[in-house]
Structures are given as C-alpha cells and as structure tokens.
Amino acid sequence: MRKRNDTVHYSAKQIKTRIARGEDRTDWKKVDAVTGSRLETSIHADVDDIQSEPDWTQSIVGIPARKDHINIRVDHDVLQWFRSNGKGYQTLMNNVLRAFVQTRQQRDARKSK
C-alpha cells in the first residue's frame, strides 16, 4: 500500500486558534436542531447499543491472568473458523481453551474426593 502524504499535523495551540477563528468543520446548527426525542430515537435504533442489563454471571473478578507468547500449529479449518468470527479470534481461542481446562479441573476435583 502506498503511503499517503496528505496528513496534516497541528499542535494543541494551533487547533485552539483555528477553533477560535471559527475554522472547525462541525455543523453546530445541525447539532442544535436535534431534539431530545430525536436523539433518543437514534440511540434506540443503534444496533450496537446494548439496551438491556449486562449478564454479570460470567464476569471474572480480579486481574486477568498473565499471558505467555507461544507458537502453535493449529489445523487450517479450525483456525479459519475462529478467524471468521472476526477481531478477537485469539481471545476466543483462549476462552475455549480456558473452558476446557476448567471442566477438566472440575472433573479431576470430583474424582479426588
């Protein structure tokens, strides 16, 4: 991919000066025209906004465990399935492995009793 050279950098002072001169690109008339009910309607229409109370039963209290960097070989179809779930597929793989370990630990604990 070719590097773009059209990026402009401004200091915080330069940005404040431009805003003071009215050079920001925000359409304040459009912002002021939004009514409370219209804003609420747009919020409720957002599919990414969670409208219900989160399920905290699966939450984990405390600091996350330290992660180790390893290289492993995984079957192609298995890796493709995890990657098809999008960003965070490595975390998903870790969660699946953690669930497997926890079930084995529970099973071993029952056997030792």
XYZ file of C-alpha atoms in Angstrom:
113
model
C 0.000 0.000 0.000
C 1.324 3.402 -0.933
C 1.961 5.862 1.873
C -0.242 8.951 1.772
C 1.401 12.325 2.254
C -1.740 14.378 2.851
C -1.789 14.072 6.648
C -1.566 17.443 8.403
C -0.349 17.751 11.983
C -1.390 20.594 14.302
C -0.336 21.399 17.856
C -2.997 21.855 20.536
C -2.368 25.605 20.435
C -2.871 25.706 16.653
C -6.121 23.749 16.966
C -7.463 26.126 19.631
C -6.557 29.099 17.433
C -8.365 27.603 14.419
C -11.473 26.869 16.508
C -11.423 30.426 17.906
C -11.401 31.737 14.314
C -14.407 29.526 13.537
C -12.469 27.126 11.348
C -13.813 23.884 12.813
C -15.966 21.782 10.494
C -18.725 20.968 12.982
C -22.200 21.944 11.770
C -23.424 23.491 15.037
C -26.806 24.467 13.540
C -27.448 20.804 12.772
C -26.312 19.791 16.277
C -28.540 22.404 17.926
C -31.516 21.317 15.762
C -31.530 17.784 17.190
C -34.317 17.463 19.726
C -34.188 15.217 22.764
C -36.791 12.811 21.400
C -34.998 12.597 18.046
C -31.746 11.863 19.858
C -33.423 9.149 21.960
C -34.886 7.598 18.787
C -31.484 7.456 17.122
C -29.923 5.928 20.242
C -32.564 3.189 20.400
C -32.116 2.490 16.675
C -28.385 1.795 17.153
C -27.939 -1.975 16.779
C -24.581 -1.846 18.584
C -26.058 -0.180 21.661
C -26.917 -2.668 24.384
C -30.366 -1.811 25.702
C -30.555 -4.448 28.411
C -28.656 -5.003 31.640
C -25.405 -6.927 31.015
C -25.216 -10.544 32.179
C -22.666 -10.332 35.002
C -22.909 -14.033 35.930
C -19.948 -14.868 33.669
C -17.776 -11.980 34.866
C -14.415 -12.602 36.464
C -13.293 -10.514 39.424
C -9.652 -9.598 39.670
C -6.652 -9.037 37.491
C -6.534 -11.079 34.278
C -4.002 -13.894 34.202
C -0.631 -13.193 32.639
C -0.423 -14.331 29.039
C 2.529 -16.215 27.569
C 3.619 -15.824 23.976
C 3.837 -19.175 22.181
C 3.801 -20.504 18.652
C 1.472 -23.431 17.986
C 0.331 -25.316 14.935
C -3.443 -25.419 14.512
C -5.433 -27.225 11.842
C -6.258 -24.854 8.987
C -10.027 -25.341 9.170
C -10.058 -24.742 12.925
C -8.066 -21.530 12.592
C -10.283 -20.353 9.719
C -13.391 -20.903 11.831
C -12.007 -18.800 14.683
C -10.808 -16.087 12.272
C -14.236 -15.996 10.609
C -15.606 -14.718 13.915
C -13.669 -11.506 13.328
C -11.429 -9.407 15.501
C -10.580 -11.015 18.813
C -10.327 -14.562 17.473
C -7.224 -15.258 19.586
C -9.109 -14.225 22.713
C -11.946 -16.514 21.650
C -9.477 -19.385 21.201
C -8.080 -18.669 24.668
C -11.596 -18.661 26.154
C -12.393 -22.026 24.560
C -9.166 -23.493 25.940
C -9.867 -21.988 29.370
C -13.366 -23.522 29.437
C -11.874 -26.907 28.516
C -9.271 -26.646 31.293
C -11.900 -25.611 33.850
C -14.137 -28.581 33.036
C -11.159 -30.939 33.362
C -10.164 -29.349 36.675
C -13.716 -29.770 37.984
C -13.781 -33.382 36.834
C -10.408 -34.083 38.472
C -11.583 -32.408 41.700
C -14.672 -34.659 41.798
C -12.530 -37.755 41.226
C -10.149 -36.879 44.050
C -12.992 -36.578 46.604
